[in-house]
Amino acid sequence: VICDALALVLSILTMSFVMKILLLSFFVWFCSILGIAGAPVRDHQDHPGNVRRQPGSFVITGAPVIDGRIPQRLEIRQLRKNNAQWNLYLLALNRFQQMDRSDASSYYQLSGIHGRPYTEWDGVPVIHNRGYCLHTSSLFATWHRPYVAAFEQVLYHIVQEVATSIDNDTYDEYKNAASTFRHPYWDWAAASSDGSPVLPAPVSDSPYIVLDLPNGSQTVNNPLYQFKFTSSDLSSLPNPPFSVWQNTMRYPSNRSAAATSQNALVSQQISQSQDSYAQRLLNLLQAYPRFANFSSSAWTPNSPAYDSLESLHNQIHGLVGNGGHMAWTDYSGFDPIFWLHHAQIDRVLAIWQALYPNSYVEASTEVFESAAIAQGARVDVNTPLKPFRNDTDGNFWTSATASNVEDFGYSYPEIQGKSMSEVKAAVNALYAASSGEITSRRSNEAPMKAVPGPPSMGNYTEWLSNIRVAKDALDQTFFVHIFLGDFNPDPKTWTFEPNLVGSHAVLTPYVMTRDPAQSTIVTGQIPLTRALRADEQKGLLDMKDEEKTKEYLRRNLHWRVTTMDDKDVPRDRVPDLKISVVTANVRAADADDEFPVWDELKVQQDITSGKPAGLGSGDDV
């Protein structure tokens, strides 16, 4: 017996790193079956995946803070440079995705909070046949904060488990890396310094990934590439093709069970529109001081400030999904890229809060129902963000209690310990060059070519295209594409066209029946200035002459609508679609740690009037 035991110990010691992790996973599962895993403890040290919780027991605390130092969430390309944290992240995410579906803290159940399968989570009733997510709502950004924190909380504890299985000679390195781990974000608005695609290769290149582990290189399943469904999962997802796809899809090749993700096309689309994201993000941070306008895509009548964090967020969902899971609110939460994307959305919210500390959630009326909130309900900063509990007494997180990211145990590089001037400088450094904006009159870094006017004046005009349309116009998710110049008539090419200025996505649940009496109007905005300036450099127009610029836009500004399967929809058959052009006089900042000053937006109705779905005189703004 002793010899057998020694042989077993020896065999374990000589196992590969990955095999040890698999053995540990089996041991944890076996102990839970025997009932020796222990009772749940509702504090930071409890790993939510260790036991099946009773309804109402999942308290969202965020990841714990060690020694009083709050770790930062890092951009995924930055996290990858820390080999220990990168290995822990991918190994833990693999285990997370394989958790028992009956556990409320499993990847499947947490992802399903957002939309399908429309089932009760942690004892919070589903009153309406929807997911819990709040969209087209003033609570859009704040609702997703505890959501991502819950995901991070579970993943953090799995990271700790993985770190304990590391060999002794690297144990301390991995233990320290695990203690400060936070979920990364994907900054789709920042151009890569090395010219690589905006969509990081580990997210899109292969369903397998090679890790540089202490015992050598190991090839493992890539948990960032896809999430694999079980047959039981699919039985709860009723809508074809989602009921037959064995894993999450991005830009699927077709709608059959044999479809494959076309990640190369997704990457091409994302890189094609990166300038648009950067300009939209910069505009939101510089020129949207009121939270009500900044957060929600819902139309505010008589306000030409059409963009929002939610609208920009929708654009990424649409281009990544393109008919796959990310393109529909019912299914987007299952794609691993969803969590990278929403960590980025939370980061933008946190930066905006640092810039405008005196504006936050205002009382408003919900224009779109969710699982726990009815259409027409009044919501405000104290509305419970269900189903996310913040204690064991039945209380939920609210926008008021979720206002500070540090209360969830994390921060971001651009805001932690920074003054407002330092935050502005960080924003300008990250996005001004990509967007083509000249932020400071004294700056030697931003390209002067971006200023449509004499650089010495420090003033210029911003030109933007406003998009307004019914959310349920086509009973499904769809794109509105804005072009400046000629383009291929084949709609399959439109997101790749060189004259595409930007594609705006209107995101919906998978099943959405149009009701004109209760239709929700949403808005978005595509910046035009950079594209106009590029054409000016070609000698096609003179932007110093406003009338000539308007005439140029009358001749060259075009818009088209497509569904997720690249089908062209006639513009005059899209309910409530209105395209317009707005301008603003902008004074460049006096320093790189300041923002430009925007005058009020002015609607240029004569540019689009008379065209299909063009805003004309007498139309509401």
Coordinates of C-alpha atoms in Angstrom, one line a residue:
V1 CA 0.0 0.0 0.0
I2 CA 2.8 2.4 0.9
C3 CA 4.6 1.6 -2.4
D4 CA 1.3 2.3 -4.3
A5 CA 0.9 5.6 -2.4
L6 CA 4.4 6.7 -3.2
A7 CA 3.9 5.8 -6.8
L8 CA 0.7 7.9 -6.9
V9 CA 2.5 10.9 -5.3
L10 CA 5.4 10.5 -7.8
S11 CA 3.0 10.4 -10.8
I12 CA 1.3 13.6 -9.6
L13 CA 4.6 15.4 -9.2
T14 CA 5.6 14.6 -12.7
M15 CA 2.2 15.6 -14.2
S16 CA 2.0 18.6 -16.6
F17 CA 0.7 21.9 -15.1
V18 CA -2.6 21.5 -17.0
M19 CA -3.1 17.9 -15.8
K20 CA -2.7 19.1 -12.2
I21 CA -5.4 21.7 -12.7
L22 CA -7.7 19.1 -14.2
L23 CA -7.0 16.8 -11.3
L24 CA -7.7 19.6 -8.8
S25 CA -11.0 20.4 -10.6
F26 CA -12.1 16.7 -10.3
F27 CA -11.1 16.7 -6.6
V28 CA -13.2 19.8 -5.9
W29 CA -16.2 18.4 -7.7
F30 CA -15.8 15.0 -5.9
C31 CA -15.7 16.7 -2.5
S32 CA -18.8 18.7 -3.3
I33 CA -20.6 15.5 -4.2
L34 CA -19.6 14.0 -0.8
G35 CA -20.8 17.1 0.9
I36 CA -17.4 18.1 2.4
A37 CA -16.9 21.3 0.4
G38 CA -18.2 23.4 3.3
A39 CA -21.1 25.8 3.8
P40 CA -21.1 29.1 1.8
V41 CA -19.6 32.1 3.6
R42 CA -21.0 35.4 2.4
D43 CA -17.9 37.5 2.3
H44 CA -15.1 38.3 -0.1
Q45 CA -13.3 35.1 0.6
D46 CA -16.2 32.8 -0.5
H47 CA -15.7 31.4 -4.0
P48 CA -19.2 31.5 -5.5
G49 CA -18.5 28.4 -7.6
N50 CA -17.8 26.1 -4.7
V51 CA -21.4 25.2 -3.9
R52 CA -24.9 25.5 -5.3
R53 CA -26.3 28.6 -3.7
Q54 CA -29.8 29.0 -2.3
P55 CA -31.9 31.7 -4.1
G56 CA -31.1 35.1 -2.7
S57 CA -27.6 34.2 -1.5
F58 CA -25.5 35.7 -4.2
V59 CA -24.2 38.9 -2.8
I60 CA -22.1 41.0 -5.2
T61 CA -19.1 42.5 -3.4
G62 CA -16.6 42.6 -6.3
A63 CA -13.1 41.1 -6.0
P64 CA -11.4 41.5 -2.6
V65 CA -8.8 44.2 -2.0
I66 CA -5.6 43.0 -0.4
D67 CA -3.5 45.3 1.9
G68 CA -5.7 48.2 1.0
R69 CA -4.3 48.7 -2.5
I70 CA -7.1 48.7 -5.1
P71 CA -6.0 47.0 -8.3
Q72 CA -6.6 48.3 -11.7
R73 CA -8.5 46.7 -14.6
L74 CA -6.0 46.6 -17.5
E75 CA -6.5 46.7 -21.3
I76 CA -6.3 43.1 -22.5
R77 CA -3.2 43.8 -24.6
Q78 CA -1.5 45.2 -21.4
L79 CA -2.6 42.3 -19.3
R80 CA -1.1 39.9 -21.8
K81 CA 2.4 41.4 -21.0
N82 CA 2.1 39.9 -17.5
N83 CA 2.6 36.3 -18.3
A84 CA 1.5 35.0 -14.9
Q85 CA -1.8 36.9 -14.9
W86 CA -2.4 36.1 -18.5
N87 CA -2.0 32.3 -17.8
L88 CA -4.2 32.6 -14.7
Y89 CA -6.9 34.5 -16.6
L90 CA -7.2 32.0 -19.4
L91 CA -7.0 28.9 -17.3
A92 CA -9.5 30.3 -14.8
L93 CA -11.9 31.4 -17.6
N94 CA -11.7 27.9 -19.0
R95 CA -12.8 26.4 -15.7
F96 CA -15.4 29.1 -15.3
Q97 CA -17.0 28.2 -18.6
Q98 CA -17.2 24.5 -17.6
M99 CA -19.0 25.1 -14.3
D100 CA -22.2 23.2 -13.5
R101 CA -25.1 25.0 -15.2
S102 CA -27.3 24.6 -12.1
D103 CA -25.0 26.9 -10.1
A104 CA -26.1 30.5 -10.1
S105 CA -22.5 31.6 -10.3
S106 CA -21.7 29.5 -13.4
Y107 CA -20.7 31.2 -16.6
Y108 CA -23.9 30.0 -18.3
Q109 CA -26.2 31.4 -15.6
L110 CA -24.4 34.8 -15.2
S111 CA -24.3 35.2 -19.0
G112 CA -28.0 34.3 -19.2
I113 CA -28.9 37.2 -16.8
H114 CA -28.6 39.6 -19.8
G115 CA -31.2 37.9 -22.0
R116 CA -32.1 34.3 -22.7
P117 CA -33.2 32.0 -21.3
Y118 CA -35.5 34.5 -19.5
T119 CA -35.5 32.5 -16.3
E120 CA -35.4 33.7 -12.7
W121 CA -31.9 34.3 -11.4
D122 CA -31.0 34.1 -7.6
G123 CA -34.7 34.3 -6.6
V124 CA -35.5 37.6 -8.5
P125 CA -38.8 37.1 -10.4
V126 CA -39.0 37.6 -14.1
I127 CA -42.1 39.8 -14.4
H128 CA -41.8 40.4 -18.1
N129 CA -40.7 37.9 -20.7
R130 CA -37.3 39.6 -21.2
G131 CA -33.8 39.5 -19.9
Y132 CA -32.9 41.6 -16.9
C133 CA -30.6 44.0 -18.8
L134 CA -31.6 47.6 -19.1
H135 CA -31.3 49.1 -22.5
T136 CA -32.6 52.4 -24.0
S137 CA -32.6 53.4 -20.3
S138 CA -30.9 56.1 -18.2
L139 CA -29.8 53.1 -16.0
F140 CA -28.1 51.4 -19.0
A141 CA -24.5 52.1 -17.9
T142 CA -25.0 51.8 -14.1
W143 CA -26.9 48.5 -14.4
H144 CA -24.0 46.9 -16.2
R145 CA -21.5 47.9 -13.5
P146 CA -22.6 45.4 -10.8
Y147 CA -23.2 42.9 -13.6
V148 CA -19.5 42.9 -14.7
A149 CA -18.4 43.1 -11.0
A150 CA -20.3 39.8 -10.4
F151 CA -18.6 38.1 -13.3
E152 CA -15.2 39.5 -12.1
Q153 CA -15.9 38.3 -8.5
V154 CA -16.5 34.7 -9.5
L155 CA -13.5 34.7 -11.9
Y156 CA -11.2 36.2 -9.3
H157 CA -11.9 33.3 -6.9
I158 CA -11.3 30.7 -9.6
V159 CA -8.0 32.5 -10.4
Q160 CA -7.0 32.0 -6.8
E161 CA -7.7 28.3 -7.0
V162 CA -5.6 28.0 -10.2
A163 CA -2.7 29.8 -8.6
T164 CA -2.6 27.3 -5.7
S165 CA -1.8 24.5 -8.2
I166 CA 1.4 26.2 -9.4
D167 CA 4.8 24.5 -8.9
N168 CA 6.7 25.7 -5.8
D169 CA 9.5 27.6 -7.7
T170 CA 6.9 30.0 -9.2
Y171 CA 4.3 29.8 -6.5
D172 CA 5.0 33.2 -5.1
E173 CA 5.0 34.9 -8.5
Y174 CA 1.6 33.4 -9.4
K175 CA 0.1 34.0 -5.9
N176 CA 1.0 37.7 -6.2
A177 CA -0.3 37.9 -9.7
A178 CA -3.6 36.2 -8.6
S179 CA -4.1 38.6 -5.6
T180 CA -4.2 41.7 -7.9
F181 CA -6.0 40.1 -10.8
R182 CA -8.9 42.0 -12.3
H183 CA -10.9 41.4 -15.4
P184 CA -9.4 43.2 -18.5
Y185 CA -11.2 45.5 -20.8
W186 CA -10.9 45.8 -24.6
D187 CA -10.3 49.4 -25.8
W188 CA -11.7 49.3 -29.3
A189 CA -11.2 53.0 -29.7
A190 CA -7.4 52.9 -29.3
A191 CA -5.2 52.2 -32.2
S192 CA -2.6 49.5 -31.6
S193 CA 0.9 51.0 -31.2
D194 CA 2.4 48.2 -33.4
G195 CA -0.2 48.5 -36.2
S196 CA -1.8 45.2 -35.3
P197 CA -5.6 44.8 -35.7
V198 CA -7.8 46.5 -33.2
L199 CA -9.4 43.1 -32.4
P200 CA -6.7 41.4 -30.3
A201 CA -5.4 38.2 -31.8
P202 CA -6.0 36.0 -28.8
V203 CA -9.7 36.9 -29.0
S204 CA -10.1 35.9 -32.6
D205 CA -7.3 33.9 -34.1
S206 CA -8.0 30.3 -33.0
P207 CA -10.1 28.1 -30.8
Y208 CA -6.9 27.0 -29.2
I209 CA -4.1 29.0 -27.6
V210 CA -0.6 28.3 -26.5
L211 CA 0.3 29.3 -22.9
D212 CA 3.9 29.7 -21.6
L213 CA 3.4 27.8 -18.3
P214 CA 6.0 27.0 -15.6
N215 CA 6.4 23.5 -16.9
G216 CA 6.7 24.6 -20.6
S217 CA 4.3 25.5 -23.4
Q218 CA 0.8 24.0 -23.3
T219 CA -2.0 24.2 -25.9
V220 CA -5.4 24.7 -24.2
N221 CA -8.9 25.6 -25.4
N222 CA -9.1 29.3 -26.0
P223 CA -11.9 30.6 -23.8
L224 CA -11.8 34.1 -25.4
Y225 CA -12.6 32.6 -28.8
Q226 CA -16.0 31.1 -28.0
F227 CA -18.2 29.6 -25.4
K228 CA -19.4 26.0 -25.9
F229 CA -23.0 25.1 -25.2
T230 CA -24.3 21.8 -23.9
S231 CA -27.3 20.1 -25.4
S232 CA -29.2 21.1 -22.2
D233 CA -28.1 24.8 -22.7
L234 CA -29.5 24.7 -26.3
S235 CA -32.8 23.3 -25.2
S236 CA -33.3 26.6 -23.2
L237 CA -32.4 28.8 -26.2
P238 CA -35.5 28.6 -28.4
N239 CA -34.6 30.7 -31.4
P240 CA -33.0 29.2 -34.4
P241 CA -30.2 29.3 -35.3
F242 CA -29.1 29.9 -31.7
S243 CA -30.9 26.6 -30.7
V244 CA -28.5 24.6 -33.0
W245 CA -25.2 26.5 -32.8
Q246 CA -22.9 24.5 -30.5
N247 CA -20.8 27.5 -29.6
T248 CA -21.0 31.3 -29.8
M249 CA -20.7 32.8 -33.3
R250 CA -19.3 36.0 -34.7
Y251 CA -20.3 37.0 -38.3
P252 CA -21.5 33.4 -38.9
S253 CA -20.9 32.0 -42.4
N254 CA -24.6 30.9 -42.5
R255 CA -27.5 30.1 -40.2
S256 CA -27.1 26.3 -40.2
A257 CA -25.7 24.1 -37.5
A258 CA -22.5 23.8 -39.6
A259 CA -21.9 27.6 -39.6
T260 CA -18.5 28.9 -38.6
S261 CA -17.4 32.3 -37.2
Q262 CA -15.7 34.6 -39.6
N263 CA -13.4 36.3 -37.2
A264 CA -11.1 37.6 -39.9
L265 CA -14.0 39.7 -41.3
V266 CA -15.0 40.9 -37.8
S267 CA -11.4 42.1 -37.3
Q268 CA -11.4 43.8 -40.7
Q269 CA -14.7 45.6 -39.9
I270 CA -13.5 46.7 -36.4
S271 CA -10.2 48.1 -37.8
Q272 CA -12.1 49.8 -40.7
S273 CA -14.2 51.8 -38.2
Q274 CA -11.7 52.4 -35.4
D275 CA -11.4 56.1 -36.3
S276 CA -15.1 56.4 -36.0
Y277 CA -15.1 54.9 -32.5
A278 CA -12.3 57.1 -31.4
Q279 CA -14.0 60.3 -32.5
R280 CA -17.4 59.2 -31.1
L281 CA -15.8 58.4 -27.7
L282 CA -13.8 61.6 -27.6
N283 CA -16.9 63.6 -28.4
L284 CA -18.9 61.9 -25.7
L285 CA -16.2 62.7 -23.1
Q286 CA -15.6 66.2 -24.3
A287 CA -19.0 67.5 -25.2
Y288 CA -21.7 65.6 -23.3
P289 CA -21.7 67.0 -19.7
R290 CA -25.2 65.8 -18.9
F291 CA -25.6 62.2 -17.8
A292 CA -29.1 61.8 -19.4
N293 CA -27.7 62.6 -22.8
F294 CA -24.4 60.7 -22.3
S295 CA -25.8 57.3 -21.1
S296 CA -29.0 56.4 -23.0
S297 CA -29.7 55.9 -26.7
A298 CA -33.4 57.0 -26.2
W299 CA -34.3 60.0 -28.2
T300 CA -34.6 63.3 -26.4
P301 CA -36.9 65.5 -28.6
N302 CA -35.6 68.9 -29.7
S303 CA -32.1 68.0 -28.7
P304 CA -29.6 67.5 -31.6
A305 CA -27.1 65.7 -29.2
Y306 CA -27.9 62.3 -30.7
D307 CA -24.9 60.2 -29.6
S308 CA -24.6 58.3 -26.3
L309 CA -22.5 55.7 -24.6
E310 CA -25.2 53.1 -25.3
S311 CA -25.3 54.0 -29.0
L312 CA -21.5 53.6 -29.4
H313 CA -21.7 50.4 -27.4
N314 CA -24.3 49.1 -29.9
Q315 CA -22.0 49.7 -32.8
I316 CA -19.4 47.3 -31.4
H317 CA -22.1 44.7 -30.6
G318 CA -23.3 44.9 -34.2
L319 CA -20.0 44.7 -35.9
V320 CA -18.7 41.8 -33.7
G321 CA -21.9 39.8 -33.9
N322 CA -23.1 40.5 -37.5
G323 CA -25.9 38.0 -37.0
G324 CA -24.1 36.0 -34.3
H325 CA -24.6 36.1 -30.6
M326 CA -23.2 39.6 -29.9
A327 CA -25.7 41.2 -32.3
W328 CA -28.8 40.4 -30.1
T329 CA -29.3 41.4 -26.5
D330 CA -30.9 38.0 -25.8
Y331 CA -27.7 36.1 -26.6
S332 CA -24.8 38.6 -26.4
G333 CA -23.8 37.8 -22.8
F334 CA -22.7 34.3 -23.8
D335 CA -19.8 35.5 -26.1
P336 CA -16.6 35.9 -24.0
I337 CA -15.9 39.2 -25.8
F338 CA -19.1 40.6 -24.2
W339 CA -17.3 40.9 -20.9
L340 CA -14.2 42.6 -22.4
H341 CA -16.5 45.0 -24.2
H342 CA -18.6 45.8 -21.1
A343 CA -15.6 46.3 -18.9
Q344 CA -14.6 49.0 -21.5
I345 CA -18.1 50.5 -21.3
D346 CA -17.8 50.6 -17.5
R347 CA -14.3 52.3 -17.9
V348 CA -15.7 55.0 -20.2
L349 CA -18.5 55.6 -17.6
A350 CA -15.9 55.9 -14.8
I351 CA -13.8 58.3 -16.9
W352 CA -16.9 60.4 -17.6
Q353 CA -17.8 60.4 -13.9
A354 CA -14.4 61.8 -13.1
L355 CA -14.8 64.5 -15.7
Y356 CA -18.4 65.5 -14.7
P357 CA -18.8 64.7 -11.0
N358 CA -21.9 66.9 -10.6
S359 CA -24.1 65.1 -13.1
Y360 CA -25.5 61.6 -12.7
V361 CA -28.7 59.6 -13.1
E362 CA -31.8 61.7 -13.4
A363 CA -35.4 60.6 -12.9
S364 CA -36.9 59.3 -16.1
T365 CA -39.5 57.0 -17.7
E366 CA -38.5 53.6 -19.0
V367 CA -39.3 53.4 -22.7
F368 CA -38.4 49.7 -23.0
E369 CA -39.3 46.8 -20.6
S370 CA -37.0 44.4 -19.0
A371 CA -37.5 41.3 -16.8
A372 CA -37.9 43.4 -13.6
I373 CA -39.0 46.8 -14.8
A374 CA -42.1 47.6 -16.9
Q375 CA -42.2 50.0 -19.8
G376 CA -43.5 53.3 -18.5
A377 CA -42.1 52.8 -15.0
R378 CA -40.4 55.8 -13.4
V379 CA -36.8 55.2 -12.4
D380 CA -34.1 57.2 -10.7
V381 CA -30.8 57.0 -8.9
N382 CA -32.3 54.8 -6.1
T383 CA -34.1 52.3 -8.4
P384 CA -32.9 48.7 -7.5
L385 CA -30.6 47.3 -10.2
K386 CA -32.1 43.9 -10.1
P387 CA -31.1 41.1 -9.9
F388 CA -27.9 42.3 -8.2
R389 CA -27.9 42.1 -4.4
N390 CA -25.5 44.0 -2.2
D391 CA -26.3 42.3 1.1
T392 CA -28.1 39.3 2.6
D393 CA -31.1 41.4 3.8
G394 CA -32.7 41.6 0.4
N395 CA -31.3 45.0 -0.7
F396 CA -30.1 45.5 -4.3
W397 CA -27.4 47.7 -5.7
T398 CA -28.7 51.0 -7.0
S399 CA -27.1 53.7 -9.3
A400 CA -26.4 55.7 -6.1
T401 CA -24.6 52.8 -4.3
A402 CA -22.8 51.7 -7.5
S403 CA -21.5 55.1 -8.3
N404 CA -17.9 54.4 -7.2
V405 CA -15.9 51.7 -8.9
E406 CA -13.6 51.4 -5.8
D407 CA -16.6 50.1 -3.8
F408 CA -16.4 47.0 -6.1
G409 CA -12.6 46.6 -5.6
Y410 CA -11.1 48.0 -8.8
S411 CA -10.2 51.1 -10.7
Y412 CA -8.8 52.2 -14.0
P413 CA -5.4 53.6 -15.0
E414 CA -6.8 56.9 -16.4
I415 CA -8.7 57.8 -13.1
Q416 CA -7.0 56.3 -10.1
G417 CA -5.4 59.0 -8.1
K418 CA -5.8 61.5 -10.9
S419 CA -6.9 65.1 -10.9
M420 CA -9.5 66.2 -13.5
S421 CA -6.7 67.8 -15.6
E422 CA -4.8 64.6 -15.5
V423 CA -7.8 62.7 -16.6
K424 CA -8.3 65.1 -19.5
A425 CA -4.7 64.7 -20.5
A426 CA -5.0 60.9 -20.5
V427 CA -8.2 61.1 -22.7
N428 CA -6.5 63.4 -25.2
A429 CA -3.4 61.3 -25.4
L430 CA -5.3 58.1 -26.0
Y431 CA -7.9 59.3 -28.5
A432 CA -7.2 62.7 -30.0
A433 CA -4.7 61.5 -32.6
S434 CA -6.8 58.5 -33.7
S435 CA -9.9 60.8 -34.1
G436 CA -7.9 63.4 -36.0
E437 CA -8.8 66.1 -33.6
I438 CA -6.4 68.9 -32.8
T439 CA -7.0 69.1 -29.0
S440 CA -4.6 71.9 -28.1
R441 CA -3.5 75.0 -29.9
R442 CA -0.1 74.5 -28.4
S443 CA 0.1 70.8 -29.1
N444 CA 2.9 69.5 -31.3
E445 CA 1.6 65.9 -31.3
A446 CA -1.9 66.0 -32.8
P447 CA -1.9 66.3 -36.6
M448 CA -2.7 69.8 -37.8
K449 CA -4.4 68.2 -40.9
A450 CA -7.4 67.4 -38.7
V451 CA -8.3 71.1 -38.3
P452 CA -10.7 72.3 -41.0
G453 CA -9.5 75.9 -41.0
P454 CA -6.4 78.0 -40.4
P455 CA -4.5 76.3 -37.5
S456 CA -3.5 79.6 -36.1
M457 CA -7.1 80.5 -35.3
G458 CA -7.6 77.5 -33.0
N459 CA -11.3 77.3 -34.1
Y460 CA -13.0 74.9 -36.4
T461 CA -16.3 73.4 -37.3
E462 CA -17.4 69.9 -36.4
W463 CA -19.7 68.2 -38.9
L464 CA -21.8 65.2 -37.7
S465 CA -24.5 63.0 -39.1
N466 CA -27.5 62.4 -36.8
I467 CA -29.5 59.1 -37.0
R468 CA -32.9 58.7 -35.6
V469 CA -35.1 55.6 -36.0
A470 CA -37.6 53.3 -34.3
K471 CA -35.9 50.6 -32.2
D472 CA -38.4 48.1 -33.5
A473 CA -38.4 49.4 -37.1
L474 CA -37.4 46.1 -38.6
D475 CA -38.3 43.7 -35.7
Q476 CA -34.6 42.8 -35.4
T477 CA -31.1 44.3 -35.1
F478 CA -30.0 46.3 -38.1
F479 CA -27.3 48.8 -39.3
V480 CA -27.5 52.3 -40.7
H481 CA -24.4 53.0 -42.8
I482 CA -23.1 56.5 -43.5
F483 CA -21.0 57.0 -46.7
L484 CA -19.1 60.0 -48.0
G485 CA -18.7 59.3 -51.7
D486 CA -19.4 56.4 -54.0
F487 CA -19.7 52.8 -52.7
N488 CA -20.2 49.3 -54.1
P489 CA -23.9 48.5 -54.7
D490 CA -23.4 45.0 -53.1
P491 CA -24.5 45.4 -49.4
K492 CA -22.1 42.6 -48.3
T493 CA -19.3 45.0 -48.9
W494 CA -20.6 48.0 -47.1
T495 CA -18.9 47.6 -43.7
F496 CA -15.6 47.3 -45.6
E497 CA -16.0 50.2 -48.1
P498 CA -13.2 52.8 -48.1
N499 CA -15.8 55.6 -48.2
L500 CA -17.7 54.3 -45.2
V501 CA -17.7 56.9 -42.5
G502 CA -19.4 54.7 -39.9
S503 CA -22.0 52.1 -39.3
H504 CA -24.6 52.6 -36.5
A505 CA -26.2 49.5 -35.0
V506 CA -29.7 49.4 -33.6
L507 CA -29.6 46.6 -31.1
T508 CA -32.7 44.6 -30.2
P509 CA -33.8 41.3 -28.6
Y510 CA -34.1 38.4 -31.0
V511 CA -37.9 38.6 -31.1
M512 CA -39.3 42.1 -31.3
T513 CA -42.7 42.9 -32.8
R514 CA -43.3 46.4 -33.9
D515 CA -46.0 48.3 -32.1
P516 CA -46.3 51.8 -33.6
A517 CA -48.4 53.0 -30.6
Q518 CA -45.5 52.2 -28.2
S519 CA -42.5 52.4 -30.5
T520 CA -39.2 53.4 -28.9
I521 CA -37.2 56.0 -30.9
V522 CA -33.4 55.7 -30.6
T523 CA -30.6 57.9 -31.9
G524 CA -26.9 57.7 -32.8
Q525 CA -24.3 60.0 -34.4
I526 CA -21.5 59.5 -36.9
P527 CA -18.7 62.2 -37.0
L528 CA -18.0 63.5 -40.5
T529 CA -15.2 66.0 -40.0
R530 CA -12.3 63.6 -40.4
A531 CA -13.7 62.2 -43.7
L532 CA -14.4 65.7 -45.0
R533 CA -10.9 66.8 -44.1
A534 CA -9.4 63.8 -45.9
D535 CA -11.4 64.8 -49.0
E536 CA -10.3 68.4 -48.6
Q537 CA -6.7 67.3 -48.7
K538 CA -7.5 65.6 -52.0
G539 CA -8.7 68.9 -53.4
L540 CA -12.3 67.9 -53.5
L541 CA -13.7 70.8 -51.3
D542 CA -12.7 73.8 -49.3
M543 CA -14.0 73.5 -45.8
K544 CA -13.4 77.1 -45.0
D545 CA -16.4 77.8 -47.2
E546 CA -19.4 76.5 -45.3
E547 CA -21.8 76.8 -48.2
K548 CA -19.5 74.8 -50.5
T549 CA -19.1 72.2 -47.7
K550 CA -22.8 71.9 -47.5
E551 CA -23.1 71.5 -51.2
Y552 CA -20.4 68.8 -51.2
L553 CA -22.4 66.9 -48.6
R554 CA -25.6 67.3 -50.5
R555 CA -23.9 65.5 -53.4
N556 CA -21.8 63.0 -51.6
L557 CA -23.5 62.1 -48.3
H558 CA -25.3 58.8 -48.6
W559 CA -27.0 56.3 -46.1
R560 CA -28.2 52.8 -46.4
V561 CA -29.8 50.2 -44.1
T562 CA -29.0 46.5 -43.8
T563 CA -30.2 43.7 -41.6
M564 CA -27.7 41.3 -39.9
D565 CA -27.7 39.0 -43.0
D566 CA -26.4 41.9 -45.2
K567 CA -29.8 42.5 -46.9
D568 CA -30.5 46.0 -48.2
V569 CA -33.7 47.6 -46.8
P570 CA -35.1 50.5 -48.8
R571 CA -34.7 53.6 -46.7
D572 CA -38.2 54.8 -47.1
R573 CA -39.5 51.5 -45.7
V574 CA -37.7 51.9 -42.4
P575 CA -40.2 53.4 -39.9
D576 CA -39.2 56.7 -38.3
L577 CA -35.8 56.8 -39.9
K578 CA -34.4 60.4 -40.2
I579 CA -30.9 61.3 -41.2
S580 CA -29.7 64.9 -40.7
V581 CA -26.4 66.9 -40.5
V582 CA -25.5 69.0 -37.5
T583 CA -22.6 71.4 -37.0
A584 CA -20.8 73.0 -34.0
N585 CA -18.2 75.7 -33.8
V586 CA -15.4 74.4 -31.7
R587 CA -12.6 76.4 -30.0
A588 CA -9.4 74.3 -29.5
A589 CA -8.1 74.0 -25.9
D590 CA -5.2 76.1 -24.7
A591 CA -3.3 73.1 -23.3
D592 CA -3.1 69.4 -23.7
D593 CA -4.8 68.8 -20.3
E594 CA -7.9 70.8 -21.3
F595 CA -10.8 70.0 -23.6
P596 CA -12.0 72.0 -26.7
V597 CA -15.1 74.1 -26.1
W598 CA -18.1 73.3 -28.2
D599 CA -20.9 75.7 -29.1
E600 CA -24.4 74.5 -29.4
L601 CA -25.2 72.1 -32.2
K602 CA -26.9 73.6 -35.2
V603 CA -29.1 71.5 -37.5
Q604 CA -28.4 71.8 -41.2
Q605 CA -31.7 70.6 -42.6
D606 CA -31.1 71.7 -46.2
I607 CA -28.4 69.1 -46.6
T608 CA -30.7 66.0 -46.3
S609 CA -34.1 67.4 -47.1
G610 CA -35.7 65.7 -50.1
K611 CA -33.7 62.5 -49.9
P612 CA -35.3 59.2 -48.7
A613 CA -35.4 59.3 -44.9
G614 CA -33.7 62.7 -44.9
L615 CA -34.6 65.3 -42.3
G616 CA -36.5 68.1 -43.9
S617 CA -38.0 71.4 -42.9
G618 CA -40.8 71.0 -40.4
D619 CA -39.5 67.6 -39.1
D620 CA -38.8 67.3 -35.4
V621 CA -35.2 67.5 -34.5

